[in-house]
Short mmCIF file of C-alpha atoms in Angstrom, two decimals:
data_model
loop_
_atom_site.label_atom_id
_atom_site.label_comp_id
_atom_site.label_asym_id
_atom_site.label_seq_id
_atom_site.Cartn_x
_atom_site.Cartn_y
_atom_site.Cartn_z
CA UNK A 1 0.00 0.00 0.00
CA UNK A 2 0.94 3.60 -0.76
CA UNK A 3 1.94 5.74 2.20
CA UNK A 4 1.77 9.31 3.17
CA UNK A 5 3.76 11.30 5.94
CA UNK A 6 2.23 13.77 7.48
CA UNK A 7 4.78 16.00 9.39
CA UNK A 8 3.10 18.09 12.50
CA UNK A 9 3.60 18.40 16.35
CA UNK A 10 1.99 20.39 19.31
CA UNK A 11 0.10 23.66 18.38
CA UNK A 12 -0.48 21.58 15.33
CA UNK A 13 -4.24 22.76 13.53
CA UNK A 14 -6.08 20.42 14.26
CA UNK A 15 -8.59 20.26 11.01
CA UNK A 16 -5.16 20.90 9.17
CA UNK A 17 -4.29 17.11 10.35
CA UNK A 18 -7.32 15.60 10.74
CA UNK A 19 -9.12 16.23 7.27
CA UNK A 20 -6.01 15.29 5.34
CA UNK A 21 -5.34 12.27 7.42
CA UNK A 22 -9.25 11.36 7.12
CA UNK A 23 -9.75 12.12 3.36
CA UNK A 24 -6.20 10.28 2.31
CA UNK A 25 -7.31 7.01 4.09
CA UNK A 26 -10.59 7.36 2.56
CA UNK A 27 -8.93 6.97 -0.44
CA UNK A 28 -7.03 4.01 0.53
CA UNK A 29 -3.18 5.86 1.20
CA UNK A 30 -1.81 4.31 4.60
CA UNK A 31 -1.31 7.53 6.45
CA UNK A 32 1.55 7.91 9.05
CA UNK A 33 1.89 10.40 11.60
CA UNK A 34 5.83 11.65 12.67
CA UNK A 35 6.21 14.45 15.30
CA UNK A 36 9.58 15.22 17.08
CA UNK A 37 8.85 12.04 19.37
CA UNK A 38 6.37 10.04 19.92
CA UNK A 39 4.15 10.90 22.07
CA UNK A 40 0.05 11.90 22.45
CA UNK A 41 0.08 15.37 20.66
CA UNK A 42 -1.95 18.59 21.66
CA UNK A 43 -3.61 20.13 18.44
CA UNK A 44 -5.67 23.55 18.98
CA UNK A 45 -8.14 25.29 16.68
CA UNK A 46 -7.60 28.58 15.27
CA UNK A 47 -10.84 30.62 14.16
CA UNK A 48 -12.16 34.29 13.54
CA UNK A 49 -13.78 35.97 15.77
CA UNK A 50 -15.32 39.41 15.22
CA UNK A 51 -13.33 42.42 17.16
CA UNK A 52 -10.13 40.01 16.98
CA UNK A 53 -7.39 41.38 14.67
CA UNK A 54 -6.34 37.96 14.09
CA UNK A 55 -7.70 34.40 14.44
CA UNK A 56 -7.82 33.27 17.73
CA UNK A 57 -6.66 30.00 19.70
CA UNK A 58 -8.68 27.47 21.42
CA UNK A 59 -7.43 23.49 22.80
CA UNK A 60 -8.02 21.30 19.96
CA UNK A 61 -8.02 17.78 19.59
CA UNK A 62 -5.03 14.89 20.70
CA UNK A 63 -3.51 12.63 18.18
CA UNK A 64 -0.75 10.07 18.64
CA UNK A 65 2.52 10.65 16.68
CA UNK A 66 3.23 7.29 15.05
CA UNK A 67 6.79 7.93 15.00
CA UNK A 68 9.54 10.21 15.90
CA UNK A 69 11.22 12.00 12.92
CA UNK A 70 14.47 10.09 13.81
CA UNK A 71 12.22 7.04 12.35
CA UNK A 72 11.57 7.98 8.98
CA UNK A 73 12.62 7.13 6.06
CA UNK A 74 11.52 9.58 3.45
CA UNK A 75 12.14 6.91 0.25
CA UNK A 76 8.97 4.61 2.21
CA UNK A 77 6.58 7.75 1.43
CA UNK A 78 5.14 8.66 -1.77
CA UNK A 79 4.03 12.02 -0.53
CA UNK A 80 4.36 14.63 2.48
CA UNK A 81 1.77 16.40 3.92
CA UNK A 82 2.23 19.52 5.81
CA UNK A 83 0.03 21.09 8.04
CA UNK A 84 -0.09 24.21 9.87
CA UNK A 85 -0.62 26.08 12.94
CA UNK A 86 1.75 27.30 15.35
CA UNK A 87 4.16 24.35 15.02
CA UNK A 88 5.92 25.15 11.76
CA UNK A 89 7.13 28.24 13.83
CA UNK A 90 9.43 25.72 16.18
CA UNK A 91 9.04 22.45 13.81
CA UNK A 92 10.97 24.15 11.38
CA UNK A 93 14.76 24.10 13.06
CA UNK A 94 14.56 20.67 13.59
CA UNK A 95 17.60 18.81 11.38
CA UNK A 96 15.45 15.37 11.39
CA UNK A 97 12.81 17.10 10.16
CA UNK A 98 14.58 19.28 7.60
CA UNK A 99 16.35 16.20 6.18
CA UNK A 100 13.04 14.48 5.66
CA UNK A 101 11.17 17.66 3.87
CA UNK A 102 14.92 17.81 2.10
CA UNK A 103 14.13 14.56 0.31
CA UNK A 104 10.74 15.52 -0.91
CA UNK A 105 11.95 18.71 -2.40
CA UNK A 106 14.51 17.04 -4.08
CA UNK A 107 12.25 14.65 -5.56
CA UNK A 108 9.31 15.06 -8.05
CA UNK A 109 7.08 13.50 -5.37
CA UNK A 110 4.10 15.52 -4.20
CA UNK A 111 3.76 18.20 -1.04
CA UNK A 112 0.61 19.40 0.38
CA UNK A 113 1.24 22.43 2.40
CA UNK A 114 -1.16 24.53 3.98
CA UNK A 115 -1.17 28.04 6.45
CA UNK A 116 1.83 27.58 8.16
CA UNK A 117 3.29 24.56 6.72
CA UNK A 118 5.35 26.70 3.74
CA UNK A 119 7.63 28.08 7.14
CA UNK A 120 8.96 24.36 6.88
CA UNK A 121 9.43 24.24 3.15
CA UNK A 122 11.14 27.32 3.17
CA UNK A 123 14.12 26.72 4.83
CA UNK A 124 15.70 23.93 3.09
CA UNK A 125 15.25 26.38 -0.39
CA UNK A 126 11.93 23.81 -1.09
CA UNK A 127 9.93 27.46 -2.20
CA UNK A 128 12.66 29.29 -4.26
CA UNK A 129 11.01 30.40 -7.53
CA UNK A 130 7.84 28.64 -6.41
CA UNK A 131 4.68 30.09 -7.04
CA UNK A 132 2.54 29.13 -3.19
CA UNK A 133 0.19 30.31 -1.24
CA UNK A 134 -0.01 29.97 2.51
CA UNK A 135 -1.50 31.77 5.76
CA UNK A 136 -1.73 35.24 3.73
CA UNK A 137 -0.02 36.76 6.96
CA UNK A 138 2.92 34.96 5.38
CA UNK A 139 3.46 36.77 1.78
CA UNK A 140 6.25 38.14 3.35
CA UNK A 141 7.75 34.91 4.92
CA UNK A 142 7.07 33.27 1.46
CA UNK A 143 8.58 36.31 -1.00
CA UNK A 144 12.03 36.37 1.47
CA UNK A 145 12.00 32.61 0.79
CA UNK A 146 12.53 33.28 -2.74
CA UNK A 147 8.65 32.51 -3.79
CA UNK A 148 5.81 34.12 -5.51
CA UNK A 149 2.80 34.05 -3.11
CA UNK A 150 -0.43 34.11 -4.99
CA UNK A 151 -3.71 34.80 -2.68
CA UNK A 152 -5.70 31.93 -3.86
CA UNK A 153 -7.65 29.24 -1.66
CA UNK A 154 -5.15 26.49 -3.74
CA UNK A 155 -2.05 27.01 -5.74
CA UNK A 156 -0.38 24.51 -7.45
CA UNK A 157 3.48 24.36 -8.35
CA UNK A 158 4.19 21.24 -10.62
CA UNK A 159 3.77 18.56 -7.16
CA UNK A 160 3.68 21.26 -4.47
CA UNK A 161 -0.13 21.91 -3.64
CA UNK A 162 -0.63 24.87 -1.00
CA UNK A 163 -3.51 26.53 1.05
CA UNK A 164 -4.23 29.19 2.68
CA UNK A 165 -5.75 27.84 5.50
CA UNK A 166 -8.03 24.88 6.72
CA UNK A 167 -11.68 26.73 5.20
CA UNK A 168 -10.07 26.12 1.50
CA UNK A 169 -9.63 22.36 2.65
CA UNK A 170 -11.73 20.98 -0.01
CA UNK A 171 -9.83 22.91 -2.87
CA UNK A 172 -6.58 21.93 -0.98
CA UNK A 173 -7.03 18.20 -1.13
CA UNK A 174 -8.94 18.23 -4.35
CA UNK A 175 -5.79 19.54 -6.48
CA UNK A 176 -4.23 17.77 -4.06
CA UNK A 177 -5.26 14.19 -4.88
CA UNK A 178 -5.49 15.43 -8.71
CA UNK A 179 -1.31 15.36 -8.30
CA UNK A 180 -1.61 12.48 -5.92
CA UNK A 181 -3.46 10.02 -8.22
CA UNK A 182 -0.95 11.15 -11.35
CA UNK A 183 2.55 10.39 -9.09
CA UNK A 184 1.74 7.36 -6.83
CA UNK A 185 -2.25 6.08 -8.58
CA UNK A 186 -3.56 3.15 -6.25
CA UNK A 187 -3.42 -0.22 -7.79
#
């Protein structure tokens, strides 16, 4: 069976995990789970609240980390999702987890990155003359990491599919699985 990583930790979305973790088995992917150990991890939800400048933060669901990032082995995976939320901000100076997003950028096998997620991408070089979108507070984060940002509810980039955020899910994983289906198709 195919299999898909799915790269996250605390402060994780939670619908940025969940849905693509739900929809990708529902298609019949084998979906694994690596955080920086494993361990029960603490998702919240981030919404938008009138009189708030920006979204907000509420506790959001747990989810078990299958394994550690010290565990994988990117060449097992035929694609790498990326979620968002406040982890990319720490996720992305891990080395374990660099080298494993460093062997999906320098493949042809397909990303799915989404709010946050592109902070990950981005330092390896993954983005440079990229055309993404991500967490529109980002444009900045995304032009000094050598990208175009485009404000669009999906963008994608040859096999790098990005969202803005988890309300453009269904556009997300739709172009999403359109690349999917085209790299690694299901017997």
């Amino acid at each position: 069976m195919a299999k898909i990583l799915i790269v996250t930790g605390d402060a994780a979305e939670s619908l940025e995990v969940i849905y693509p973790y739900q929809r990708l088995r529902e298609e019949g992917y084998e979906v694994h789970v690596a955080a920086p150990a494993r361990k029960q991890l603490r998702f919240v939800v981030h919404d938008f609240e009138d009189g708030f400048d920006t979204y907000t933060e509420k506790p959001g669901y747990s989810w078990p980390a299958d394994l550690a990032f010290s565990e994988v082995d990117p060449q097992e995976y035929v694609a790498l999702v990326i979620p968002g939320g406040r982890a990319p901000e720490y996720l992305r100076n891990d080395p374990e987890l660099q080298r494993i997003v460093a062997a999906f950028t320098g493949s042809d096998r397909p990303i799915a990155q989404i709010c946050h997620g592109p902070l990950i991408t981005a330092v390896g070089g993954g983005l440079a003359d990229r055309r993404v979108t991500a967490y529109p507070a980002l444009a900045p984060d995304m032009a000094a990491a050598g990208a175009t940002f485009e404000d669009s509810e999906a963008v994608v980039d040859g096999t790098l599919v990005s969202a803005r955020a988890w309300p453009d899910h269904s556009a997300w994983m739709r172009e999403f699985l359109t690349v999917l289906r085209g790299k690694a198709p299901l017997a």
